[in-house]
Short mmCIF file of C-alpha atoms in Angstrom, two decimals:
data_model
loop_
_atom_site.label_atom_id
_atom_site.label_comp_id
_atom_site.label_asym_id
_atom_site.label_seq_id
_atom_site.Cartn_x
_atom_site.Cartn_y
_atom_site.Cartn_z
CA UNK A 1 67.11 32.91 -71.82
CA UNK A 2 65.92 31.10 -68.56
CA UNK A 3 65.96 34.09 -66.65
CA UNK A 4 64.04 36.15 -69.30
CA UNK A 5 61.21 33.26 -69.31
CA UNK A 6 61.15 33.36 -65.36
CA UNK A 7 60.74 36.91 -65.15
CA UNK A 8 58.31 37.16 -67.65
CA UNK A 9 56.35 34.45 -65.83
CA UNK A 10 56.39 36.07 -62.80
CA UNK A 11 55.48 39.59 -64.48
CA UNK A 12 52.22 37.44 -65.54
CA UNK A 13 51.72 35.87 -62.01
CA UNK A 14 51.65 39.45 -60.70
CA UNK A 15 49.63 40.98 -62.90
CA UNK A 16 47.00 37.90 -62.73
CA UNK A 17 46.73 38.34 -59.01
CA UNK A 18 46.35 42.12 -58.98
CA UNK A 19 43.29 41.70 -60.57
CA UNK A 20 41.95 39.09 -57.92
CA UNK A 21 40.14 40.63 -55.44
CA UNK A 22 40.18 39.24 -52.28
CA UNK A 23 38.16 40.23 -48.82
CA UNK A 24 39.29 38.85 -44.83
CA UNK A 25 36.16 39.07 -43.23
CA UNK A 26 34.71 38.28 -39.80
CA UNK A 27 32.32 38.03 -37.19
CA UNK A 28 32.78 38.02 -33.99
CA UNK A 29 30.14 37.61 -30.77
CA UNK A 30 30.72 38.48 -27.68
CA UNK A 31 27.71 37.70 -25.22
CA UNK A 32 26.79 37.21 -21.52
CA UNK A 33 24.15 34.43 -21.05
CA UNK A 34 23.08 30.65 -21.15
CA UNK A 35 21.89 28.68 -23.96
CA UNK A 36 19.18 26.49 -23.55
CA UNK A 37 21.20 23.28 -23.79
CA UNK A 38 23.46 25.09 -20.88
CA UNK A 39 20.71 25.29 -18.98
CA UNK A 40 19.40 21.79 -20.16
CA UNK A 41 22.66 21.14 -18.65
CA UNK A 42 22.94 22.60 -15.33
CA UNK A 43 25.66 25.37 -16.38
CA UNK A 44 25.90 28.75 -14.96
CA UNK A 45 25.31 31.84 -17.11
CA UNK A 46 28.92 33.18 -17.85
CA UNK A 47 30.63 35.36 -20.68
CA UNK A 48 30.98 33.60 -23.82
CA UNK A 49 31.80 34.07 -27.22
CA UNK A 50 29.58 32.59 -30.26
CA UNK A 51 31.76 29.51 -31.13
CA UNK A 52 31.90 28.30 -27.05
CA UNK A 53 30.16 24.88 -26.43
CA UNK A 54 30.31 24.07 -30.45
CA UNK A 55 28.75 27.13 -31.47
CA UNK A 56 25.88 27.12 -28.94
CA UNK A 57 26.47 29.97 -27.52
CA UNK A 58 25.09 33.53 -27.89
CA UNK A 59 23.29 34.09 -31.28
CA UNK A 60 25.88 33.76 -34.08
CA UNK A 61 29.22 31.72 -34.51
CA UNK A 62 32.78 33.73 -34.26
CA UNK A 63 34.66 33.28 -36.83
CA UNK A 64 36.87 34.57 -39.47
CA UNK A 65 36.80 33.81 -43.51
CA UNK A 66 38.36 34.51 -46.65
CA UNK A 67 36.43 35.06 -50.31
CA UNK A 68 37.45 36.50 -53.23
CA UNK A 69 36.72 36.76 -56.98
CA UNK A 70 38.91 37.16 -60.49
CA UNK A 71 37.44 37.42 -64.00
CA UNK A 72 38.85 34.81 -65.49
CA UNK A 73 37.60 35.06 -69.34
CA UNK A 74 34.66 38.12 -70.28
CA UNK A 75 31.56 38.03 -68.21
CA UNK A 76 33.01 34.84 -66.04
CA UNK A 77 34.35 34.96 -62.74
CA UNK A 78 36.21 32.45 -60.73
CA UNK A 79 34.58 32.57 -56.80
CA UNK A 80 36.35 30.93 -53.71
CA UNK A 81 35.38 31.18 -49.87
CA UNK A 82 37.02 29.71 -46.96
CA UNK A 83 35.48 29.98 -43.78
CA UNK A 84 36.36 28.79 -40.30
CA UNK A 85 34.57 27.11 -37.67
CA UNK A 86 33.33 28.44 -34.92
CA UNK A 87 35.98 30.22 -32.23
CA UNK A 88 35.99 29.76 -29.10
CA UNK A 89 36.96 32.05 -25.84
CA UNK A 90 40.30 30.83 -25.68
CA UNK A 91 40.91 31.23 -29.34
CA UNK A 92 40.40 27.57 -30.12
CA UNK A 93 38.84 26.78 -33.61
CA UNK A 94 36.13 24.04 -34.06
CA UNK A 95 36.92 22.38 -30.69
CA UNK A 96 39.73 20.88 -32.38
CA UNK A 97 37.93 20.11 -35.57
CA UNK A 98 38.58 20.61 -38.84
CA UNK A 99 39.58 24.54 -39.83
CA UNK A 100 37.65 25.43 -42.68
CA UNK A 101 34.83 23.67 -41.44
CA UNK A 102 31.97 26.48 -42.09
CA UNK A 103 33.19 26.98 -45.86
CA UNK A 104 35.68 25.17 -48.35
CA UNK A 105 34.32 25.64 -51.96
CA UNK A 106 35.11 27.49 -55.43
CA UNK A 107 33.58 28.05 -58.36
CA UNK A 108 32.34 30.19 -61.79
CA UNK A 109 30.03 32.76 -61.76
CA UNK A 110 28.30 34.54 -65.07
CA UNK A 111 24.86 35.76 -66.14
CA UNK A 112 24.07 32.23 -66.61
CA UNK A 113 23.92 31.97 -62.72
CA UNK A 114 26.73 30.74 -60.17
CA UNK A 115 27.97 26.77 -59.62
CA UNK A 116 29.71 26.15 -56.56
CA UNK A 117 32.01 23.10 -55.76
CA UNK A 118 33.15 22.16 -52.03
CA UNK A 119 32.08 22.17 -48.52
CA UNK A 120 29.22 24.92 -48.46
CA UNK A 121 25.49 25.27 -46.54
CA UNK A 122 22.89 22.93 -47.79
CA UNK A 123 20.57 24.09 -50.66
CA UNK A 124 17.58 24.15 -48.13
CA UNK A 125 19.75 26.09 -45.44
CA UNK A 126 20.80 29.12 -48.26
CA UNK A 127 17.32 28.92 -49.78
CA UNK A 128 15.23 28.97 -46.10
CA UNK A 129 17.35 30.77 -43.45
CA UNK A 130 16.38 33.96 -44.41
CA UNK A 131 12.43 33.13 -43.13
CA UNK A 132 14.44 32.99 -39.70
CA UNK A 133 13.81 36.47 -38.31
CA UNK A 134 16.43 35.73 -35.41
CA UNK A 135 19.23 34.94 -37.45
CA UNK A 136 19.02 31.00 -36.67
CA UNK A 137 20.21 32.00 -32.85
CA UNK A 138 22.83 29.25 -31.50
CA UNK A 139 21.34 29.76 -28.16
CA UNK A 140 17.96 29.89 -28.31
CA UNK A 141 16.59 29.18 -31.59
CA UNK A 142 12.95 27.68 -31.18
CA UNK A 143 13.07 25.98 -34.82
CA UNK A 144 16.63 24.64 -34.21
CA UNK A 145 15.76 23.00 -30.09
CA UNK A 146 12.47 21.27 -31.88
CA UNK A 147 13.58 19.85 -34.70
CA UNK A 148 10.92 21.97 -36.57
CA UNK A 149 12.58 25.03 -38.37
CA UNK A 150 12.66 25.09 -42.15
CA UNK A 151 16.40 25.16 -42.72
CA UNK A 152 17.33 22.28 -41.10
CA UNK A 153 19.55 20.29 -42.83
CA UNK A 154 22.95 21.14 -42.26
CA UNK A 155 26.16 22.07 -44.59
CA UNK A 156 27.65 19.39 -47.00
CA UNK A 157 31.08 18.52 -48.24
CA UNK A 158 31.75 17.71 -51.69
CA UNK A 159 28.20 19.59 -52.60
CA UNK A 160 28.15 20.95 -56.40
CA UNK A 161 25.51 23.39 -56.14
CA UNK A 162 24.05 25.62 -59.16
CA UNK A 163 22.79 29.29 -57.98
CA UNK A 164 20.28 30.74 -61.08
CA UNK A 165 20.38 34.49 -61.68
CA UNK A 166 16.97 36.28 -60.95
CA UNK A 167 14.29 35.39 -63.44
CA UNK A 168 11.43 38.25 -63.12
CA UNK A 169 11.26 37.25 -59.64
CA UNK A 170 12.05 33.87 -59.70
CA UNK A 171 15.02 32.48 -58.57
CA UNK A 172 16.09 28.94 -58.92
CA UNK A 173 18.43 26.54 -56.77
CA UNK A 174 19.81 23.05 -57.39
CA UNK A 175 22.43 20.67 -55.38
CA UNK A 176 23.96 17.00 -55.06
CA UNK A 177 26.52 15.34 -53.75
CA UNK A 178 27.67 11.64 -54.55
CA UNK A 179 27.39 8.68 -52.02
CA UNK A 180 31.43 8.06 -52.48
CA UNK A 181 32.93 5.75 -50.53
CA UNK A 182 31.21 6.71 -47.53
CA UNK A 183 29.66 3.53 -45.94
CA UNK A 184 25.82 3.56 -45.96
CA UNK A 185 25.50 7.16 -47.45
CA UNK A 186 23.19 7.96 -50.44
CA UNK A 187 23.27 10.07 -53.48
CA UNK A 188 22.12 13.65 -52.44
CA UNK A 189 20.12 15.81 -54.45
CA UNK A 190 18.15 18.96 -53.37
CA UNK A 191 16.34 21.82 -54.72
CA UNK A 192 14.62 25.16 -53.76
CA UNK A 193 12.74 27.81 -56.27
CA UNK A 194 11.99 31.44 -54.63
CA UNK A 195 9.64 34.16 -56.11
CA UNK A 196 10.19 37.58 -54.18
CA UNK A 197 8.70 40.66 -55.36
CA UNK A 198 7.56 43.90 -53.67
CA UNK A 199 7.45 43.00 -49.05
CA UNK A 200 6.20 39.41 -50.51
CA UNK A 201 9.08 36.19 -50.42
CA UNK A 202 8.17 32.58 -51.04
CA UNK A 203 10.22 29.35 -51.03
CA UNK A 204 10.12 25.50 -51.26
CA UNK A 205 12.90 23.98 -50.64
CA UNK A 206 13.72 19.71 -50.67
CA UNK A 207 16.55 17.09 -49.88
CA UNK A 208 16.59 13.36 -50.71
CA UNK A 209 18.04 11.29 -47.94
CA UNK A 210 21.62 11.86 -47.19
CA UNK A 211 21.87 8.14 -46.06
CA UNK A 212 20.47 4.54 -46.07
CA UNK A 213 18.74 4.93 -42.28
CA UNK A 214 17.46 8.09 -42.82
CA UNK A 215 14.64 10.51 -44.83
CA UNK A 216 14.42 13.30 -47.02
CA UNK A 217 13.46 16.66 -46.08
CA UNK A 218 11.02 18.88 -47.72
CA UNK A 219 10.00 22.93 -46.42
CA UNK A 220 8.05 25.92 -47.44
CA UNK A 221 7.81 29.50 -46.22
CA UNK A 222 6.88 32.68 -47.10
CA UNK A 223 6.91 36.22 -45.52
CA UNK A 224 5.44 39.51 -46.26
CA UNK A 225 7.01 42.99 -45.20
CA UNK A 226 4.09 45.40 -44.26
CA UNK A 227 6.82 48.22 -43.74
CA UNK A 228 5.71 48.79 -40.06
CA UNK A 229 5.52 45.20 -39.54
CA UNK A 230 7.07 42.02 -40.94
CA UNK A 231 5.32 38.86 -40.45
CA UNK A 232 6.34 34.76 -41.78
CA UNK A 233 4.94 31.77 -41.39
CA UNK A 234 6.56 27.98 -42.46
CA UNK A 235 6.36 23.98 -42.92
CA UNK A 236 9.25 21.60 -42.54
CA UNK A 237 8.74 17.82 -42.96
CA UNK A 238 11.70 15.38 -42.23
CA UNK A 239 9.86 12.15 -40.37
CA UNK A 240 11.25 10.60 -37.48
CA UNK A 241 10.61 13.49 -35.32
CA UNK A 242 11.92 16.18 -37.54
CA UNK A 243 9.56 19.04 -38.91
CA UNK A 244 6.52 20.86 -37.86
CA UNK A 245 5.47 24.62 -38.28
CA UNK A 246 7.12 27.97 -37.36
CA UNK A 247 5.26 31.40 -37.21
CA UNK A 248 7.72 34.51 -36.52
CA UNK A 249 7.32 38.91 -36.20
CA UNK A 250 9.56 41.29 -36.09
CA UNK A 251 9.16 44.90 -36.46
CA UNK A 252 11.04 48.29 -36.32
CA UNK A 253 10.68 50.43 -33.33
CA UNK A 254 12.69 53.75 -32.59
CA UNK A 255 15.65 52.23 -34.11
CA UNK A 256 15.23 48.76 -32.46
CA UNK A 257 14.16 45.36 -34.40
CA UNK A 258 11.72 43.68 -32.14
CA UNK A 259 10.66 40.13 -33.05
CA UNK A 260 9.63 36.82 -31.68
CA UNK A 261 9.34 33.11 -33.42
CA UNK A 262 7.32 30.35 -32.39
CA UNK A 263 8.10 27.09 -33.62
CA UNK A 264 6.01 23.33 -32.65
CA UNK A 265 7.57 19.77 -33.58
CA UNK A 266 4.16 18.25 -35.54
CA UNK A 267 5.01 14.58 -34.19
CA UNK A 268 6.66 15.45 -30.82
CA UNK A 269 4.08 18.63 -30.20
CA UNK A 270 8.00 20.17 -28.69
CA UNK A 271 7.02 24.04 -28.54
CA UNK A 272 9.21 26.23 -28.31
CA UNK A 273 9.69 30.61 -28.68
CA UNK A 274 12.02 33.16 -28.80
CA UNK A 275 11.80 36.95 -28.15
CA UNK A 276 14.61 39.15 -29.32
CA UNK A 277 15.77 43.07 -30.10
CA UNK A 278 18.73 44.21 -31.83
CA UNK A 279 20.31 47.14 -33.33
CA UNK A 280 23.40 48.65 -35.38
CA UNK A 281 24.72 51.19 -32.41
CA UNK A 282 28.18 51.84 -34.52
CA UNK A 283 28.90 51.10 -37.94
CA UNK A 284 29.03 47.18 -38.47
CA UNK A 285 28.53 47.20 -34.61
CA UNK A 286 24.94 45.43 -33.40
CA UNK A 287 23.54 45.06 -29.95
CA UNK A 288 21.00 42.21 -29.39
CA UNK A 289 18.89 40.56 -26.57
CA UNK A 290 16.93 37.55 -26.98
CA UNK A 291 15.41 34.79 -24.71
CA UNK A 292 14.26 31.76 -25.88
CA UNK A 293 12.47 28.46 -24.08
CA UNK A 294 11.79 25.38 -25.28
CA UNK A 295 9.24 22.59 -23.92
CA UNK A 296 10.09 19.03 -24.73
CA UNK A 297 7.38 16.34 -24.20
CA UNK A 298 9.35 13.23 -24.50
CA UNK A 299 11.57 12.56 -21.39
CA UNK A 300 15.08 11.98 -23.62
CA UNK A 301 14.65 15.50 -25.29
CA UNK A 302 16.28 18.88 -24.34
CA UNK A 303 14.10 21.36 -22.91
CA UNK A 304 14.93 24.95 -20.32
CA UNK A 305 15.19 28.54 -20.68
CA UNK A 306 18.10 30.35 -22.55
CA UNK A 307 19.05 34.14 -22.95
CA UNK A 308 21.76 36.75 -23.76
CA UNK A 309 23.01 39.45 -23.93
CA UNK A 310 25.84 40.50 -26.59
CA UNK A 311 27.89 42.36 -29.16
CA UNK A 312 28.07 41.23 -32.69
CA UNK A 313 31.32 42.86 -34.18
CA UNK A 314 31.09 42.29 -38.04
CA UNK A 315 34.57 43.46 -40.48
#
């Protein structure tokens, strides 16, 4: 009688997981250049991948993930994502770090929307990174080296986060994460709306104070896609040195995207720019060039030139 229970168990396990559907996916970037904090540094240009010098490096972070989704009553699914940190040249993972250090959560998705539950990108980062027509570059990124993009707050842990389906345009974000036991954090809350129709996008996105010494962060942007030409322009606000504007281009030529983003720190007057051109050569196969250069006015700040040259292989 044991046996028959086990077996029929295990027929149920089976069947349960054939109907998951999971997906390994990766990215990996392969570049030859200097970031701006290399050259901040005094380092030599060299070959890197995207997760060298914690994920400084070249314009996006190696790394490899795992997602997947199961209906798990009608209409709802059960979501999960695990994602690595970056990787390095010699294979290392997070300099150390913790592995799943880019994505740890799960959750329910439905018509009602999506709730998430575990380490994940901030509300303002999902809502706001999009405005970033370089793809947030780790190397050169003139919002990220002044302090002034409009994604800047970084991922969470323990973040519940509610995703809204599309409402006639109108989509809908909310997050917060408990204080715990963590000494001197606050109670984090955040939210974002977006209204995107036809080439025209527009967000706000805000987060209280993750802590006791330091501020919330508030941002808006919104871009317009004139077909032969797609332009954006932003606001970030985080005091103490954090926030300013950001202006950005990019545009489609014989096959090539061709952009640039300016970005200025509104208490520091930091300025910084970035000029880039990519392209899919092979399928899931992208060729990019940027240079970026950032001016610092306060003495303690980083400021120099940055560039590469790379491969983004996608799976």
């Amino acid at each position: 009688m044991k046996k028959t229970l086990i077996a029929a168990a295990a027929l149920t396990l089976a069947a349960g997981a054939a109907q998951a559907q999971m997906t390994i996916y990766g990215l990996i970037d392969l570049s030859y250049g200097q970031s701006i904090l290399s050259d901040y540094l005094g380092e030599d240009p060299d070959f890197h991948s995207g997760g060298d010098n914690g994920s400084s490096e070249g314009n996006s972070t190696t790394r490899i993930g795992l997602k997947g989704s199961m209906e798990v009553a009608s209409g709802i699914k059960a979501n999960f994502n695990l994602e690595t940190g970056g990787i390095d040249s010699d294979g290392g993972v997070n300099n150390g770090g913790d592995f799943f250090n880019r994505q740890m959560w799960a959750g329910l998705s439905g018509g009602w929307g999506e709730v998430r539950l575990g380490k994940q990108d901030s509300v303002v980062y999902q809502t706001m990174s999009g405005y970033d027509f370089n793809g947030a570059s780790n190397g050169i990124s003139s919002g990220g080296y002044t302090s002034s993009a409009v994604w800047l707050p970084g991922r969470q842990s323990r973040l519940l986060n509610y995703i809204s389906p599309n409402m006639g345009g109108f989509k809908v974000q909310a997050g917060f994460v408990p204080k715990g036991n963590e000494v001197g954090a606050e109670d984090t809350f955040a939210g974002a709306v977006t209204y995107a129709a036809g080439g025209l996008s527009i967000s706000a996105a805000a987060e209280s104070a993750r802590t006791e010494t330091s501020n919330g962060f508030y941002s808006v942007a919104g871009s317009y896609d004139f077909k032969v030409v797609k332009v954006m322009a932003g606001y970030s606000d985080g005091s103490n040195d954090i926030g300013g504007y950001s202006l950005g281009i990019v545009a489609p030529v014989a096959g090539f995207n061709i952009g640039a983003m300016y970005a200025q720190n509104s208490d520091t007057d930091a300025t910084g720019y970035e000029l880039f051109i990519n392209k899919e050569v092979f399928k899931n196969t992208y060729f990019y060039a940027e240079y970026g250069s950032v001016d610092e006015t306060t003495a303690t700040s980083i400021k120099g030139d940055g560039f590469a040259v790379g491969m983004i292989f996608t799976f």
